[in-house]
XYZ file of C-alpha atoms in Angstrom:
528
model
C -24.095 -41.361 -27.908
C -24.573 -38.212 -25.860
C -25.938 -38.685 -22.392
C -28.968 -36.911 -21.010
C -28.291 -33.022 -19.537
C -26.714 -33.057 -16.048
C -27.291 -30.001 -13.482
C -24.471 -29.455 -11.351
C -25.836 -27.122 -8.276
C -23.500 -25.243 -6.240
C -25.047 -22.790 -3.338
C -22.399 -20.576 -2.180
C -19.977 -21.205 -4.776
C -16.305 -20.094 -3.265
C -17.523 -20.608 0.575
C -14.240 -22.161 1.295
C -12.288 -19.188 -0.078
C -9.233 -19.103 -2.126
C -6.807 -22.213 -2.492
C -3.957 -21.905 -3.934
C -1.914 -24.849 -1.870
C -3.971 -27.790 -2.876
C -3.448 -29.539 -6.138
C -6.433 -27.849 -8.361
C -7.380 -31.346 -9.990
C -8.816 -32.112 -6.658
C -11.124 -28.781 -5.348
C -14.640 -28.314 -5.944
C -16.751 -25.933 -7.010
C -16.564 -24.615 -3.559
C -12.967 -23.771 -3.546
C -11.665 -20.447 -5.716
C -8.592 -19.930 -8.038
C -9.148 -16.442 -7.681
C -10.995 -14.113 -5.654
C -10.263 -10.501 -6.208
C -11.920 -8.024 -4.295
C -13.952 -10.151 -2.193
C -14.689 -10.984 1.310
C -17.012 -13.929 2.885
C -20.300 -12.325 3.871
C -22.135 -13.631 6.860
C -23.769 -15.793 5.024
C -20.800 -17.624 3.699
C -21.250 -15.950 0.321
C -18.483 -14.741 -2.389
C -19.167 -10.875 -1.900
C -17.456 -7.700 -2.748
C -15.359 -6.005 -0.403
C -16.513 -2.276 0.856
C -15.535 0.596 -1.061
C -12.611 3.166 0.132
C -13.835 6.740 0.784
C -11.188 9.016 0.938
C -11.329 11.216 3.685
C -8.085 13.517 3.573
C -8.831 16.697 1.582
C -5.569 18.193 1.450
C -3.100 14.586 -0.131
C -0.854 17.290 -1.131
C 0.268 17.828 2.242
C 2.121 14.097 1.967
C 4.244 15.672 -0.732
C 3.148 12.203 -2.732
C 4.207 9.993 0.340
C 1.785 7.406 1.905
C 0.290 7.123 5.339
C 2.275 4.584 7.176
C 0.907 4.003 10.587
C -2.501 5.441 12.450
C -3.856 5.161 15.656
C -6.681 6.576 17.399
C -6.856 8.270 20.789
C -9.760 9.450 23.090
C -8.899 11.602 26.371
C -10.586 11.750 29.449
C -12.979 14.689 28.472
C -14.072 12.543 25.468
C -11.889 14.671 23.186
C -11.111 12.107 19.720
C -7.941 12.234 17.931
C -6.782 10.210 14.658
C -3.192 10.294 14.068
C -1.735 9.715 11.043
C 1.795 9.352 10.568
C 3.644 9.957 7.173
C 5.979 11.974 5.159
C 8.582 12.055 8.659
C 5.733 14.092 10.473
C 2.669 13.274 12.806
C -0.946 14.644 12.018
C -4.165 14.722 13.225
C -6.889 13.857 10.628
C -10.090 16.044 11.109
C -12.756 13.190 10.951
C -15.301 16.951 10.638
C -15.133 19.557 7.689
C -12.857 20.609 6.268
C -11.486 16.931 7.045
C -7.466 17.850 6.789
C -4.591 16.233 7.893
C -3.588 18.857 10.207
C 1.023 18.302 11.458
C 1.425 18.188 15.106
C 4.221 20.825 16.625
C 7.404 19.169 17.347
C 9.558 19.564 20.136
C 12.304 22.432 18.832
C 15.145 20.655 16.755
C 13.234 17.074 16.603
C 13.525 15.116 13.403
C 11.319 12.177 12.296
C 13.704 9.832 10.431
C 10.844 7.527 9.656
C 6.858 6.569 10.217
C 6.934 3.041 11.418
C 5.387 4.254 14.977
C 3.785 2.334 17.918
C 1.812 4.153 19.974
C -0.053 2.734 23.275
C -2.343 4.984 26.037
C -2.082 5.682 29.608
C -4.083 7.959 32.401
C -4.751 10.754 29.540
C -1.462 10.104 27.519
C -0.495 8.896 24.636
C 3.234 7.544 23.501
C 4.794 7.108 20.485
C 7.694 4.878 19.516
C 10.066 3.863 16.980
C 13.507 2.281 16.189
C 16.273 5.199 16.832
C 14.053 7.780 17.539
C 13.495 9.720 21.203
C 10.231 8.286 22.360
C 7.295 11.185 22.152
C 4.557 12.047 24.306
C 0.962 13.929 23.497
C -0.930 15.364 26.500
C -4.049 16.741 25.770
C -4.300 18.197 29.241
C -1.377 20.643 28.552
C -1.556 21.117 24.752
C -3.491 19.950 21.814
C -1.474 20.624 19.464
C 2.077 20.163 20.614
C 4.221 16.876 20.969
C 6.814 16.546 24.046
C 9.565 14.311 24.654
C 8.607 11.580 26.340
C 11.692 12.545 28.942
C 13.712 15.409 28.344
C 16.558 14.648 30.064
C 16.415 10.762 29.126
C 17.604 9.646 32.051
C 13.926 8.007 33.307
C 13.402 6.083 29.934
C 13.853 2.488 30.325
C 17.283 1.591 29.329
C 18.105 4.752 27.831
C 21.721 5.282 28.615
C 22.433 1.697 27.305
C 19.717 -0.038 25.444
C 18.785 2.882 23.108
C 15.150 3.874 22.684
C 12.188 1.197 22.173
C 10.410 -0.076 19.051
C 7.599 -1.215 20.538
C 4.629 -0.638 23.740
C 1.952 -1.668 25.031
C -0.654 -0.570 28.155
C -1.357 -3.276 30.054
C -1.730 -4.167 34.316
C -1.992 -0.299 34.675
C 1.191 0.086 33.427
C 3.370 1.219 29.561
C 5.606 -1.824 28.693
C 8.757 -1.073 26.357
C 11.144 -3.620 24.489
C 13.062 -3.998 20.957
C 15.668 -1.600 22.329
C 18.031 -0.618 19.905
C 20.854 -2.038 21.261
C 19.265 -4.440 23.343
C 16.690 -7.051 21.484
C 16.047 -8.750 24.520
C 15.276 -5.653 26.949
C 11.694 -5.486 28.208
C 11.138 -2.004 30.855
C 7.397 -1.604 32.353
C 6.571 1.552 34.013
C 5.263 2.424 37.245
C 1.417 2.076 38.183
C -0.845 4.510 36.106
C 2.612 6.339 35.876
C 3.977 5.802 32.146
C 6.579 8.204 32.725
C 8.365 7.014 35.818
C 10.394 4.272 35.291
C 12.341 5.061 39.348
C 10.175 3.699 41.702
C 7.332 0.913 41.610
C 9.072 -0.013 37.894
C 11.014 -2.744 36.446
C 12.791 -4.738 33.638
C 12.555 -8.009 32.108
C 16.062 -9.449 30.413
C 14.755 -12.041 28.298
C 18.653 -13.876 27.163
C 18.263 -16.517 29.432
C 14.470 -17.271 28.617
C 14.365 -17.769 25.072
C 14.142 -21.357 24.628
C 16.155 -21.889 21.372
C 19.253 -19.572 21.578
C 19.259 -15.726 20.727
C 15.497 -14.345 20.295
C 14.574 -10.677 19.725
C 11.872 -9.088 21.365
C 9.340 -7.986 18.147
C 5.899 -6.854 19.371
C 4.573 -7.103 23.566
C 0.379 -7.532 23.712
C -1.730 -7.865 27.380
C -3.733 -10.550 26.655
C -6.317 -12.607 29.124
C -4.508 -11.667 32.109
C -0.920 -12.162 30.663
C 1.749 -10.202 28.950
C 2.917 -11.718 25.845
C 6.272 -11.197 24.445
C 6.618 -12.015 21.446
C 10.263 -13.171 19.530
C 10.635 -13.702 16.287
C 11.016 -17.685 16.744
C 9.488 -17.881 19.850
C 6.439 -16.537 22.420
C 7.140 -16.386 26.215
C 4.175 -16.107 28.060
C 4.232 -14.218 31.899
C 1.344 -14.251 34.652
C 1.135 -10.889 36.266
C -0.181 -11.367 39.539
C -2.307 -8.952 42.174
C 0.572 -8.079 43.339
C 2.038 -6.679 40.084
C 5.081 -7.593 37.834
C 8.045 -7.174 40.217
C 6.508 -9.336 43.081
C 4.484 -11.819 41.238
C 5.161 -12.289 37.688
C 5.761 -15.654 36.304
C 6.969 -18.145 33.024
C 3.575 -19.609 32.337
C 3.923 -20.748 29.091
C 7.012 -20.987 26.129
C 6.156 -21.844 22.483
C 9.230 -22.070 20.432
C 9.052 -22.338 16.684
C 6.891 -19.873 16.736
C 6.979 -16.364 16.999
C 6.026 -12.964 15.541
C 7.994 -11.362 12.798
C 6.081 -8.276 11.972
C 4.934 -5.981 15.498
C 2.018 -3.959 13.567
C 0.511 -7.251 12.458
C -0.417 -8.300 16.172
C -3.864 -7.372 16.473
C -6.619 -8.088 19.403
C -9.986 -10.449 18.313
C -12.305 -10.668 21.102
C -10.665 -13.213 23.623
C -8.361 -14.137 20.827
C -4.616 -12.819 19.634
C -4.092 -12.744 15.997
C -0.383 -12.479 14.609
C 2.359 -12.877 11.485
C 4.282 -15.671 11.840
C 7.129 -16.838 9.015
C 4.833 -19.297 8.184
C 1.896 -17.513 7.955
C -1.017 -16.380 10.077
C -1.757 -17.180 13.666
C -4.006 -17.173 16.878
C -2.406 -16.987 19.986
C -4.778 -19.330 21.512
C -4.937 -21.877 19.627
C -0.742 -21.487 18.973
C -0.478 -21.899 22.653
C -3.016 -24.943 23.002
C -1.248 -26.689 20.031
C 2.229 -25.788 19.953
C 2.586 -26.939 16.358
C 4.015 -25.102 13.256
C 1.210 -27.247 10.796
C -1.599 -27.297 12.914
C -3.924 -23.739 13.515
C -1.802 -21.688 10.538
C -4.919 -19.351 9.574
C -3.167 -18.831 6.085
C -2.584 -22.870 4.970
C -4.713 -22.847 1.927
C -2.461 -19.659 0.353
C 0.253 -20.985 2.092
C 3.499 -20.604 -0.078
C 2.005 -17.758 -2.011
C 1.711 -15.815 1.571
C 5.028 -17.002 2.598
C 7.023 -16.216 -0.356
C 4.730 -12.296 -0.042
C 5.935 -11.903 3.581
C 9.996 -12.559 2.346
C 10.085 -9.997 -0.221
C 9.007 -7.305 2.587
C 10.909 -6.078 5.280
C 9.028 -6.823 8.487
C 8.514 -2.968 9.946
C 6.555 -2.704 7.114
C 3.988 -5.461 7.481
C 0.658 -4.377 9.114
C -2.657 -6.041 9.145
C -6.581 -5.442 10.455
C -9.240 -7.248 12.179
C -12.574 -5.760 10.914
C -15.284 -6.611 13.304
C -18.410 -6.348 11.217
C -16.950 -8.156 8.262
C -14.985 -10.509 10.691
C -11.921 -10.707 8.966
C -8.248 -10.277 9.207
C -6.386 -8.298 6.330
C -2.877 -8.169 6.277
C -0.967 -5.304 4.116
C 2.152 -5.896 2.106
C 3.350 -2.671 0.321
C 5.379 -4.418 -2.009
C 2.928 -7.142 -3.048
C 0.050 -5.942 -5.124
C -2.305 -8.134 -3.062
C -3.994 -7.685 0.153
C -4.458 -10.870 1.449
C -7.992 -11.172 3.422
C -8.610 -14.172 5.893
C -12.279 -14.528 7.418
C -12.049 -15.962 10.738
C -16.024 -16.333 11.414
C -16.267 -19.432 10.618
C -12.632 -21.381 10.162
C -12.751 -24.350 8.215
C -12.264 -28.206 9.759
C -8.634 -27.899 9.233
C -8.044 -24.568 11.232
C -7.727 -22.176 8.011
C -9.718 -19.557 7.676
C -11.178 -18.654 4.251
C -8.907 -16.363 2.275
C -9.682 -13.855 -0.383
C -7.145 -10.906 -1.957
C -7.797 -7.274 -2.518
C -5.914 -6.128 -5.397
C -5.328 -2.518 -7.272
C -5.316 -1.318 -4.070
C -2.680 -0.948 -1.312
C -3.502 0.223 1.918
C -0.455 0.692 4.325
C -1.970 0.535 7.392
C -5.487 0.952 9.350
C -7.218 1.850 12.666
C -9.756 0.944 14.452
C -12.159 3.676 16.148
C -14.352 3.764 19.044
C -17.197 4.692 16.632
C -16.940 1.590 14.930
C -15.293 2.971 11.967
C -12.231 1.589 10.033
C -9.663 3.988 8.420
C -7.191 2.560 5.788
C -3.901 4.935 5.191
C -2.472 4.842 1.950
C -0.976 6.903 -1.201
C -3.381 9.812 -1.027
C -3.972 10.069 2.847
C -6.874 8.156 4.649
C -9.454 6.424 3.301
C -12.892 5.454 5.304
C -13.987 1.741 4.890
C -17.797 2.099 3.808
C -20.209 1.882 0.912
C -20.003 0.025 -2.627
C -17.935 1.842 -4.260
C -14.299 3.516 -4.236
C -14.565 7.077 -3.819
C -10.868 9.203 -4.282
C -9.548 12.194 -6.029
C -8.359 13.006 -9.559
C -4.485 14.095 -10.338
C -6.022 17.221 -9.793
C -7.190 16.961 -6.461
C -10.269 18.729 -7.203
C -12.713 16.264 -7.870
C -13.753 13.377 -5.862
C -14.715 10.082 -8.208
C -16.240 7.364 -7.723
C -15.368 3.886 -9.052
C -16.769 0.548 -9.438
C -14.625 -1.826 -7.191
C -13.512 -4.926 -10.083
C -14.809 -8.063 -8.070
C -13.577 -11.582 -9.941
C -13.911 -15.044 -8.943
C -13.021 -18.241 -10.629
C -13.156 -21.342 -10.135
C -10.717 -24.717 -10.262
C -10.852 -26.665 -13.323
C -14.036 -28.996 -12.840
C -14.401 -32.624 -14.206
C -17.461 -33.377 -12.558
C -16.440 -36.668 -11.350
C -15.777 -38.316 -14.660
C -12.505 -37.150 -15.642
C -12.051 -39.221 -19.198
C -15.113 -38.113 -20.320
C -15.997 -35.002 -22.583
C -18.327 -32.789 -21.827
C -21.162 -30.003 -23.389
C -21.359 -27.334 -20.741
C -25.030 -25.300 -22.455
C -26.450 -22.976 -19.375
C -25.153 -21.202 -16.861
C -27.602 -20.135 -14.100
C -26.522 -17.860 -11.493
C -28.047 -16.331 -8.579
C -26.903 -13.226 -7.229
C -27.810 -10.765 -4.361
C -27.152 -7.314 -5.459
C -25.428 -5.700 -7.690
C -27.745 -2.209 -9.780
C -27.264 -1.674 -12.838
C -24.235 -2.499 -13.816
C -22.919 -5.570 -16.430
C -22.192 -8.925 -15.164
C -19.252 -11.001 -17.150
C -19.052 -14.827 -17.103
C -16.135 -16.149 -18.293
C -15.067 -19.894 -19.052
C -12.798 -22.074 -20.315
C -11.522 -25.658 -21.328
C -8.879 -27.588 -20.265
C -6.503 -26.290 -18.003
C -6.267 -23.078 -20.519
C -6.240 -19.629 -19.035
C -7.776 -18.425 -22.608
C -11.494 -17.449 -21.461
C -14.501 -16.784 -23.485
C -16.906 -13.894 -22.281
C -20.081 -13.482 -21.829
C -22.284 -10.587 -20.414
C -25.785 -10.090 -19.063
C -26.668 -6.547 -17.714
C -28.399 -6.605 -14.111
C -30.735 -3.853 -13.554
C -33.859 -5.485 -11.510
C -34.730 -7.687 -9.339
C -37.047 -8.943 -6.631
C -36.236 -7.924 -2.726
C -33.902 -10.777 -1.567
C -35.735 -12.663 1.508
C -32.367 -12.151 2.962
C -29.594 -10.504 2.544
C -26.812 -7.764 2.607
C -29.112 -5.013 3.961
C -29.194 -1.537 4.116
C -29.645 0.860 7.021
C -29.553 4.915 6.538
C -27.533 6.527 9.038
C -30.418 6.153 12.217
C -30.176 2.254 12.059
C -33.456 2.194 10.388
C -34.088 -0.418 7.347
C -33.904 1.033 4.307
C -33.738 -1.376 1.141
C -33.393 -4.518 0.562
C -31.021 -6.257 -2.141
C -32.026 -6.673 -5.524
C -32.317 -11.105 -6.559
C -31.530 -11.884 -9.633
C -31.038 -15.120 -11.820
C -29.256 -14.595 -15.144
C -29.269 -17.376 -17.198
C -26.232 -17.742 -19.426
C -26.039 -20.076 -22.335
C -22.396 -21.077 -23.426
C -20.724 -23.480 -25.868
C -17.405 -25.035 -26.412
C -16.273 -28.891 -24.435
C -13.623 -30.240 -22.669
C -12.701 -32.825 -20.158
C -13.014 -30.149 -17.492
C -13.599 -26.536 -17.240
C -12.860 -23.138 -15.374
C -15.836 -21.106 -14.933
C -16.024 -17.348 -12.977
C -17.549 -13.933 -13.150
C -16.296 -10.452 -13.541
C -18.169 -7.601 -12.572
C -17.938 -3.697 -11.654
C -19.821 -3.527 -8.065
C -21.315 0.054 -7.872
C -24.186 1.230 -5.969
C -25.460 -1.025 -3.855
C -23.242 -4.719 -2.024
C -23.136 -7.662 -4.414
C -22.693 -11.329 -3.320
C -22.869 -15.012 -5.524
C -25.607 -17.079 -4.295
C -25.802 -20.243 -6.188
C -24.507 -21.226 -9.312
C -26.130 -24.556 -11.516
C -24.230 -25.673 -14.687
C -26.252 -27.641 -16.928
C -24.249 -29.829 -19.273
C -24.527 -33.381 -21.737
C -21.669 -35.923 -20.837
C -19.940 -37.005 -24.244
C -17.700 -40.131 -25.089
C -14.955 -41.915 -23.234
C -11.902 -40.194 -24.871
């Protein structure tokens, strides 16, 4: 005989983010399968990711190349500067109308061989670098449109004459730092004080060989952080105190974490008081690598673990870049390659150390920047994109008319048995609370028993009460605007099984959209 209806309640269904490590027979409802297109609001809701406004007017320009790296740059007279860096040349992006990319003069005869820059600022300059290529040099205070060579002669670059040129900088103590020398991996130069260009007097060099505390290390990304400079290795971090008294009088070892290391320089990216980086086994924090010292313990990225890992080896490491977004509190990292963006919210980490992990997919940024407005900027296939709104807003083939699009948010669950495994059950009702989401059609799908084969089932959302709280609104003054739309569809479905999948597609246009609370009403059949 049937037993009486059960009501399973979930709030925040998919708080815990994405796990894909973890053997499914044993997550909750508050564990995801999938989670396209989402982030983890503040709230610790299952919520669609911002939209992507394109910015660039004139794609063409990229001659159907993609943005590759950005950075931003503000002078001492306040004067803003975006560069974007793709199709072998440097631009400036207008962020005013007509909002073009906009190439950078050369110096006579130079040729970009490729757009994996790194770029660092010092007393109104700014420096590019990359593997085999003569550093560069803007100076707003001389031109603002022209690029020089960093040295002309190259005799005052660090280890010019026998280390090659640098793949990667950093500003830090007052000074430029330089290392991944082409022909020296273990070469670190620093500059003299609030001089980035002399590299004669008051300067100095850092040969790392002996240092590296399991045999031969390269040198793959250098980051000032809480009054040290870290060098990072692929396999291992060495950590140096720079005193008062600067690097060549008072610099020491303080710390050396082997078995860990970064393998990607554009994924090392400042948090607060924090360090976040891309490590061969996944995704790290510099402080809480250095307080452990242990490949298991604090890895950001355990719960997607081999599905990261196996991401990261199909993609050559100058290519791997990643984002912290403050407001949203979470760190994306891009893989061209990989259809997936995969999203890690580091608010709120779980008790093991992972952070919550989503994926972004039919998109694929390349790279992103962080301005002193607050804004994000995503590069990609049609130039830059501006991370805002609810919806995706590009160009047609045409490049005549700007679209919009609904960004396709989907979550599912794990297979659920409810506790009773042996037992079949009679799933009836769906109820499902949601925050957002304007006219527009919300799918739930489900199925039975392991099977990927869902049934569908749509409601369309069009109004609501004003949530008591919320994703809210603001026009462009700060002021409060609107409030977010609550609304409880109530789905009945059929079908049984000893467990079942359940999730919800929908198209999130006009307005931020976030999952609630979910309750599953359902009769508990025989012992099979």
């Amino acid at each position: 005989m049937a037993q009486p209806q059960n009501n399973i309640n979930v709030a925040a269904p998919g708080f815990s983010g994405m796990n894909t490590q973890d053997s499914p027979l044993e997550l909750g409802l508050e564990w995801a399968s999938i989670a396209d297109n989402c982030v983890i609001d503040r709230y610790g809701r299952i919520a669609a990711r911002r939209g992507f406004q394109q910015v660039t007017t004139n794609p063409d320009i990229l001659n159907g190349n993609p943005v590759v790296t950005m950075a931003e740059f503000t002078d001492e007279a306040g004067g803003e500067y975006l560069f974007v860096c793709g199709n072998n040349t440097i631009y400036i992006q207008q962020t005013a109308d007509p909002f073009e990319l906009v190439p950078m003069v050369l110096p006579g005869g130079y040729i970009i061989d490729a757009d994996n820059w790194d770029f660092a600022s010092l007393n109104d300059t700014f420096f590019f670098v990359q593997r085999g290529q003569q550093p560069l040099k803007f100076v707003p205070a001389v031109s603002k449109t022209d690029l020089v060579l960093w040295d002309e002669e190259a005799t005052s670059i660090p280890g010019s004459a026998t280390a090659g040129f640098p793949n990667c900088i950093t500003a830090g103590f007052g000074r430029i730092w330089t290392g991944d020398y082409d022909d020296d991996k273990s070469f670190v130069a620093y500059s003299a004080l609030l001089d980035g260009d002399n590299y004669q007097i008051d300067a100095g060099f850092f040969d790392l060989e002996a240092f590296w505390p399991n045999g031969y290390d390269r040198v793959t990304a250098l980051k000032a952080w809480n009054n040290y400079m870290v060098m990072f290795g692929e396999r291992s971090i060495l950590v140096y105190s720079i005193g008062d008294a600067g690097p060549t009088t008072s610099a020491r070892l303080a710390d050396t974490i082997e078995g860990i290391g970064c393998i990607a320089r554009d994924s090392v990216v400042p948090k607060g008081d924090d360090v976040m980086f891309v490590d061969a086994t996944g995704v790290r924090t510099l402080g809480r690598t250095i307080q452990e010292k242990s490949v298991p313990i604090g890895d950001l990225s355990y719960n997607v673990r081999n599905d990261f890992q196996f991401a990261l080896e199909q993609e050559p490491a100058d290519d791997i870049k990643a984002v912290y977004h403050v407001e949203d509190s979470f760190y994306g990292v891009f893989i061209p390659s990989n259809p997936k963006t995969y999203v890690f919210d580091v608010r709120r980490l779980l008790q093991t150390g992972a952070a919550r992990a989503t994926q972004w997919v039919n998109i694929r940024p390349r790279c992103e920047v962080r301005t002193r407005l607050r804004s994000t900027y995503f590069g990609g296939r049609y130039g830059v994109y501006q991370y805002t709104g609810s919806e995706d807003a590009g160009r047609t083939t045409d490049l005549e008319e700007v679209v919009l699009t609904a960004i396709d948010m989907t979550y599912i669950t794990h297979p659920q048995d409810f506790g009773v495994p042996a037992n079949l059950k009679f799933p009836k009702q769906v109820d499902v609370t949601v925050i957002g989401g304007r006219a527009v059609d919300l799918f739930l799908k489900w199925a039975y028993d392991y099977s990927n084969n869902f049934t569908n089932k749509a409601q369309f959302l069009s109004s609501g009460e004003l949530a008591y709280w919320g994703i809210s609104e603001w026009d462009t003054t700060g002021e409060y605007t609107q409030g977010d739309l609550l609304q409880t569809p109530r789905f009945n479905i059929w079908g049984s099984g000893r467990n079942i999948k359940i999730g919800f597609d929908i198209g999130v246009a006009g307005g931020p959209f976030s999952i609630q609370e979910v309750n599953i009403k359902a009769l508990q059949g025989r012992l099979l």
